[in-house]
């Protein structure tokens, strides 16, 4: 199943690469800043069709087509294009994200960045890799020395619970903060030692499930904003190298 997840993520990534050469058809979903393109839909169709063909008894939860509602031991959680706004503008920070849950526990995660041909892979209890090279988080142990990343919800214009206050507080404490616009890649960058932590709210399972496996297997830590146990259906996530986790949670709660 891990091999199949890698193969279909790369096949979907080819659709994303090819789509950049053509004019994208863009539609709005829940808000004027919540987009979907024809490429999202084509990528998801390929992934879902392949899973139906090879694992017809499995449940599928996908960003665009939703939850098929099956009662199954295994569940695939799919984001066919994480970072759609970036993609719509031709900004090269986006990925395909595919997770496999076993009894609701994230077990396999694949996040493929087709622009850089970087394939992040994790399997629970086995390890995490980037293009077959082992991943491990950094040992940086203070927020003052940490490079962090974050994101903002689609309701930022209408809901005051929008991460602006938290960002304002933490940007004065961290070495620097980046806002990449693709949560799956942001979390994988923590796993790869490119940053020390990511926090965000308004997340969906397809944004986080695959990357969570990769980060956990790379030695990182995940929780809610309060430090409680996290699962992919909780929309507030703190994902770190572990060493800065308590301090970042405390800043979010300040």
Tab-separated table of C-alpha atoms in Angstrom:
chain	number	residue	atom	x	y	z
A	1	UNK	CA	0.000	0.000	0.000
A	2	UNK	CA	2.917	2.363	0.651
A	3	UNK	CA	4.321	1.666	-2.801
A	4	UNK	CA	0.915	2.256	-4.361
A	5	UNK	CA	0.501	5.552	-2.498
A	6	UNK	CA	3.872	6.733	-3.812
A	7	UNK	CA	3.041	5.691	-7.365
A	8	UNK	CA	-0.334	7.439	-7.493
A	9	UNK	CA	1.031	10.564	-5.781
A	10	UNK	CA	3.683	10.840	-8.477
A	11	UNK	CA	1.167	10.192	-11.240
A	12	UNK	CA	-1.074	12.922	-9.822
A	13	UNK	CA	1.979	15.162	-9.539
A	14	UNK	CA	2.518	14.783	-13.266
A	15	UNK	CA	-1.005	16.123	-13.803
A	16	UNK	CA	-0.097	19.153	-11.674
A	17	UNK	CA	3.130	19.732	-13.599
A	18	UNK	CA	1.391	19.456	-16.946
A	19	UNK	CA	-1.402	21.747	-15.790
A	20	UNK	CA	1.010	24.604	-15.124
A	21	UNK	CA	1.684	24.833	-18.866
A	22	UNK	CA	-1.961	25.624	-19.612
A	23	UNK	CA	-4.503	28.175	-18.468
A	24	UNK	CA	-6.158	27.011	-15.232
A	25	UNK	CA	-9.937	27.064	-14.771
A	26	UNK	CA	-10.509	28.545	-11.318
A	27	UNK	CA	-13.690	28.434	-9.224
A	28	UNK	CA	-14.516	29.709	-5.738
A	29	UNK	CA	-15.777	27.431	-2.955
A	30	UNK	CA	-16.637	28.591	0.575
A	31	UNK	CA	-15.067	32.042	0.233
A	32	UNK	CA	-13.473	34.318	-2.344
A	33	UNK	CA	-10.035	33.100	-1.197
A	34	UNK	CA	-11.014	29.390	-1.167
A	35	UNK	CA	-10.258	28.128	-4.672
A	36	UNK	CA	-10.505	24.953	-6.702
A	37	UNK	CA	-9.129	24.410	-10.190
A	38	UNK	CA	-9.780	21.913	-12.942
A	39	UNK	CA	-6.387	20.441	-12.067
A	40	UNK	CA	-7.471	19.659	-8.470
A	41	UNK	CA	-10.390	17.728	-9.907
A	42	UNK	CA	-8.315	15.847	-12.493
A	43	UNK	CA	-5.711	14.897	-9.894
A	44	UNK	CA	-8.358	13.665	-7.455
A	45	UNK	CA	-10.146	11.662	-10.159
A	46	UNK	CA	-6.927	9.804	-10.961
A	47	UNK	CA	-6.153	9.043	-7.309
A	48	UNK	CA	-9.676	7.944	-6.386
A	49	UNK	CA	-10.029	5.773	-9.489
A	50	UNK	CA	-6.747	4.015	-8.754
A	51	UNK	CA	-7.715	3.308	-5.144
A	52	UNK	CA	-11.132	1.997	-6.217
A	53	UNK	CA	-9.417	-0.302	-8.691
A	54	UNK	CA	-6.798	-1.727	-6.332
A	55	UNK	CA	-8.534	-1.464	-2.938
A	56	UNK	CA	-12.291	-1.444	-3.667
A	57	UNK	CA	-13.247	-2.223	-0.068
A	58	UNK	CA	-11.410	0.788	1.405
A	59	UNK	CA	-13.045	4.037	2.516
A	60	UNK	CA	-11.981	7.279	0.811
A	61	UNK	CA	-12.102	10.811	2.215
A	62	UNK	CA	-11.077	13.359	-0.429
A	63	UNK	CA	-11.089	17.146	-0.388
A	64	UNK	CA	-13.238	17.708	-3.464
A	65	UNK	CA	-15.495	14.631	-3.540
A	66	UNK	CA	-15.893	14.219	0.223
A	67	UNK	CA	-16.326	11.071	2.328
A	68	UNK	CA	-17.748	8.000	0.613
A	69	UNK	CA	-19.085	6.891	4.023
A	70	UNK	CA	-17.947	3.290	3.863
A	71	UNK	CA	-17.348	1.334	7.048
A	72	UNK	CA	-13.865	-0.039	6.493
A	73	UNK	CA	-10.692	-1.006	8.324
A	74	UNK	CA	-8.637	1.218	6.009
A	75	UNK	CA	-9.327	4.816	4.991
A	76	UNK	CA	-7.486	6.874	2.379
A	77	UNK	CA	-7.381	10.635	3.026
A	78	UNK	CA	-6.545	12.635	-0.087
A	79	UNK	CA	-5.626	16.183	-0.970
A	80	UNK	CA	-5.135	16.169	-4.740
A	81	UNK	CA	-3.576	19.633	-4.676
A	82	UNK	CA	-2.470	21.135	-1.375
A	83	UNK	CA	-1.708	24.793	-1.997
A	84	UNK	CA	-4.351	25.520	-4.619
A	85	UNK	CA	-4.046	29.305	-4.311
A	86	UNK	CA	-0.297	29.036	-4.880
A	87	UNK	CA	-0.921	26.803	-7.874
A	88	UNK	CA	-3.548	29.081	-9.369
A	89	UNK	CA	-0.994	31.897	-9.376
A	90	UNK	CA	1.898	29.738	-10.564
A	91	UNK	CA	3.667	30.070	-7.202
A	92	UNK	CA	5.776	26.889	-6.900
A	93	UNK	CA	4.828	25.626	-3.437
A	94	UNK	CA	2.170	22.914	-3.709
A	95	UNK	CA	1.897	19.143	-3.374
A	96	UNK	CA	-0.173	15.991	-3.604
A	97	UNK	CA	-0.960	14.548	-0.164
A	98	UNK	CA	-2.133	10.952	0.379
A	99	UNK	CA	-2.567	9.257	3.760
A	100	UNK	CA	-3.720	5.785	4.709
A	101	UNK	CA	-5.436	5.380	8.067
A	102	UNK	CA	-5.810	1.996	9.751
A	103	UNK	CA	-8.592	1.952	12.339
A	104	UNK	CA	-8.510	5.759	12.199
A	105	UNK	CA	-4.777	5.872	12.982
A	106	UNK	CA	-2.554	7.574	10.347
A	107	UNK	CA	-0.274	4.768	9.204
A	108	UNK	CA	1.197	5.735	5.824
A	109	UNK	CA	1.795	9.226	4.498
A	110	UNK	CA	3.042	10.434	1.120
A	111	UNK	CA	3.466	14.112	0.238
A	112	UNK	CA	4.828	14.717	-3.249
A	113	UNK	CA	6.101	18.087	-4.457
A	114	UNK	CA	6.171	17.722	-8.259
A	115	UNK	CA	7.897	21.060	-8.862
A	116	UNK	CA	11.023	19.942	-6.958
A	117	UNK	CA	10.446	16.208	-7.480
A	118	UNK	CA	10.572	15.718	-3.712
A	119	UNK	CA	8.657	12.761	-2.329
A	120	UNK	CA	8.222	12.722	1.455
A	121	UNK	CA	7.172	9.307	2.773
A	122	UNK	CA	6.413	7.992	6.254
A	123	UNK	CA	5.186	4.690	7.621
A	124	UNK	CA	4.231	4.311	11.266
A	125	UNK	CA	6.834	2.295	13.158
A	126	UNK	CA	9.103	2.034	10.110
A	127	UNK	CA	10.532	5.482	9.347
A	128	UNK	CA	10.384	8.611	7.215
A	129	UNK	CA	12.260	9.480	4.038
A	130	UNK	CA	12.732	12.167	1.427
A	131	UNK	CA	13.516	10.574	-1.928
A	132	UNK	CA	14.740	7.461	-0.041
A	133	UNK	CA	17.006	9.420	2.323
A	134	UNK	CA	16.092	9.185	6.046
A	135	UNK	CA	14.495	12.243	7.626
A	136	UNK	CA	15.081	13.653	11.087
A	137	UNK	CA	14.040	16.851	12.816
A	138	UNK	CA	16.499	19.410	14.137
A	139	UNK	CA	17.682	19.666	17.737
A	140	UNK	CA	17.025	23.419	18.021
A	141	UNK	CA	15.493	23.874	21.456
A	142	UNK	CA	14.324	27.486	21.709
A	143	UNK	CA	11.754	29.453	19.754
A	144	UNK	CA	14.229	32.332	19.697
A	145	UNK	CA	16.500	30.219	17.461
A	146	UNK	CA	13.691	28.559	15.490
A	147	UNK	CA	12.380	29.051	11.986
A	148	UNK	CA	8.618	28.536	12.176
A	149	UNK	CA	5.756	28.505	9.690
A	150	UNK	CA	2.044	29.111	9.957
A	151	UNK	CA	-1.131	29.595	7.952
A	152	UNK	CA	-4.430	31.445	8.122
A	153	UNK	CA	-7.984	30.122	7.686
A	154	UNK	CA	-10.280	30.903	4.768
A	155	UNK	CA	-12.508	32.777	7.248
A	156	UNK	CA	-9.756	35.292	8.054
A	157	UNK	CA	-11.843	38.218	6.762
A	158	UNK	CA	-14.982	37.409	8.737
A	159	UNK	CA	-13.917	35.532	11.893
A	160	UNK	CA	-11.749	37.249	14.534
A	161	UNK	CA	-10.449	33.815	15.589
A	162	UNK	CA	-8.038	33.906	12.656
A	163	UNK	CA	-4.471	33.468	14.001
A	164	UNK	CA	-3.506	37.114	13.532
A	165	UNK	CA	-3.107	37.765	17.272
A	166	UNK	CA	-1.084	34.575	17.722
A	167	UNK	CA	1.089	35.395	14.712
A	168	UNK	CA	1.726	38.910	16.023
A	169	UNK	CA	2.810	37.503	19.388
A	170	UNK	CA	5.035	34.727	18.051
A	171	UNK	CA	6.717	36.667	15.240
A	172	UNK	CA	8.338	38.815	17.955
A	173	UNK	CA	9.747	35.705	19.660
A	174	UNK	CA	10.872	33.451	16.814
A	175	UNK	CA	13.986	33.837	14.681
A	176	UNK	CA	11.658	34.057	11.672
A	177	UNK	CA	8.244	32.895	10.433
A	178	UNK	CA	7.304	31.753	6.941
A	179	UNK	CA	3.829	31.400	5.417
A	180	UNK	CA	4.163	28.834	2.645
A	181	UNK	CA	0.496	28.245	1.901
A	182	UNK	CA	0.547	24.443	1.767
A	183	UNK	CA	0.233	22.868	5.212
A	184	UNK	CA	1.309	19.398	4.130
A	185	UNK	CA	4.617	20.728	2.817
A	186	UNK	CA	5.052	23.052	5.798
A	187	UNK	CA	4.843	20.064	8.159
A	188	UNK	CA	7.141	17.970	5.959
A	189	UNK	CA	9.713	20.755	6.091
A	190	UNK	CA	9.749	20.385	9.884
A	191	UNK	CA	10.326	16.647	9.406
A	192	UNK	CA	13.176	17.387	6.981
A	193	UNK	CA	14.907	19.766	9.408
A	194	UNK	CA	14.221	22.818	7.226
A	195	UNK	CA	12.210	24.459	10.007
A	196	UNK	CA	11.448	23.779	13.659
A	197	UNK	CA	7.686	24.094	13.859
A	198	UNK	CA	4.365	24.844	12.223
A	199	UNK	CA	1.056	25.895	13.725
A	200	UNK	CA	-2.283	26.502	12.041
A	201	UNK	CA	-6.057	26.421	12.523
A	202	UNK	CA	-8.933	25.691	10.184
A	203	UNK	CA	-7.216	22.555	8.911
A	204	UNK	CA	-8.870	19.491	7.398
A	205	UNK	CA	-7.762	15.838	7.585
A	206	UNK	CA	-6.484	15.913	4.006
A	207	UNK	CA	-4.197	18.841	4.917
A	208	UNK	CA	-2.452	17.045	7.745
A	209	UNK	CA	-2.903	13.261	7.926
A	210	UNK	CA	-0.086	12.286	5.559
A	211	UNK	CA	2.419	14.850	6.821
A	212	UNK	CA	1.664	13.898	10.433
A	213	UNK	CA	2.930	10.358	9.829
A	214	UNK	CA	6.079	11.707	8.192
A	215	UNK	CA	6.812	14.142	11.016
A	216	UNK	CA	6.147	11.601	13.769
A	217	UNK	CA	8.500	9.096	12.156
A	218	UNK	CA	11.153	11.797	11.737
A	219	UNK	CA	11.161	12.354	15.507
A	220	UNK	CA	8.774	15.294	15.678
A	221	UNK	CA	5.754	15.982	17.848
A	222	UNK	CA	2.126	16.911	17.157
A	223	UNK	CA	-0.582	18.272	19.435
A	224	UNK	CA	-3.519	20.636	19.563
A	225	UNK	CA	-2.932	24.295	20.421
A	226	UNK	CA	-3.457	23.435	24.079
A	227	UNK	CA	-0.936	20.597	24.001
A	228	UNK	CA	-3.614	17.897	24.031
A	229	UNK	CA	-3.508	14.775	21.893
A	230	UNK	CA	-4.146	15.515	18.226
A	231	UNK	CA	-5.837	13.553	15.452
A	232	UNK	CA	-6.524	14.518	11.811
A	233	UNK	CA	-10.114	15.571	12.556
A	234	UNK	CA	-8.973	18.296	14.965
A	235	UNK	CA	-8.533	21.561	13.062
A	236	UNK	CA	-5.846	23.184	15.253
A	237	UNK	CA	-2.380	21.726	14.962
A	238	UNK	CA	1.042	22.365	16.443
A	239	UNK	CA	3.754	20.337	14.686
A	240	UNK	CA	7.354	20.733	15.839
A	241	UNK	CA	10.741	19.102	16.224
A	242	UNK	CA	9.657	18.284	19.788
A	243	UNK	CA	12.334	20.414	21.447
A	244	UNK	CA	10.441	23.711	20.952
A	245	UNK	CA	6.985	22.211	21.357
A	246	UNK	CA	6.174	23.221	24.925
A	247	UNK	CA	7.405	26.767	24.384
A	248	UNK	CA	5.387	27.212	21.177
A	249	UNK	CA	2.230	25.849	22.827
A	250	UNK	CA	2.747	28.242	25.746
A	251	UNK	CA	3.039	31.177	23.324
A	252	UNK	CA	-0.193	30.141	21.617
A	253	UNK	CA	-1.923	30.015	24.998
A	254	UNK	CA	-0.448	33.259	26.348
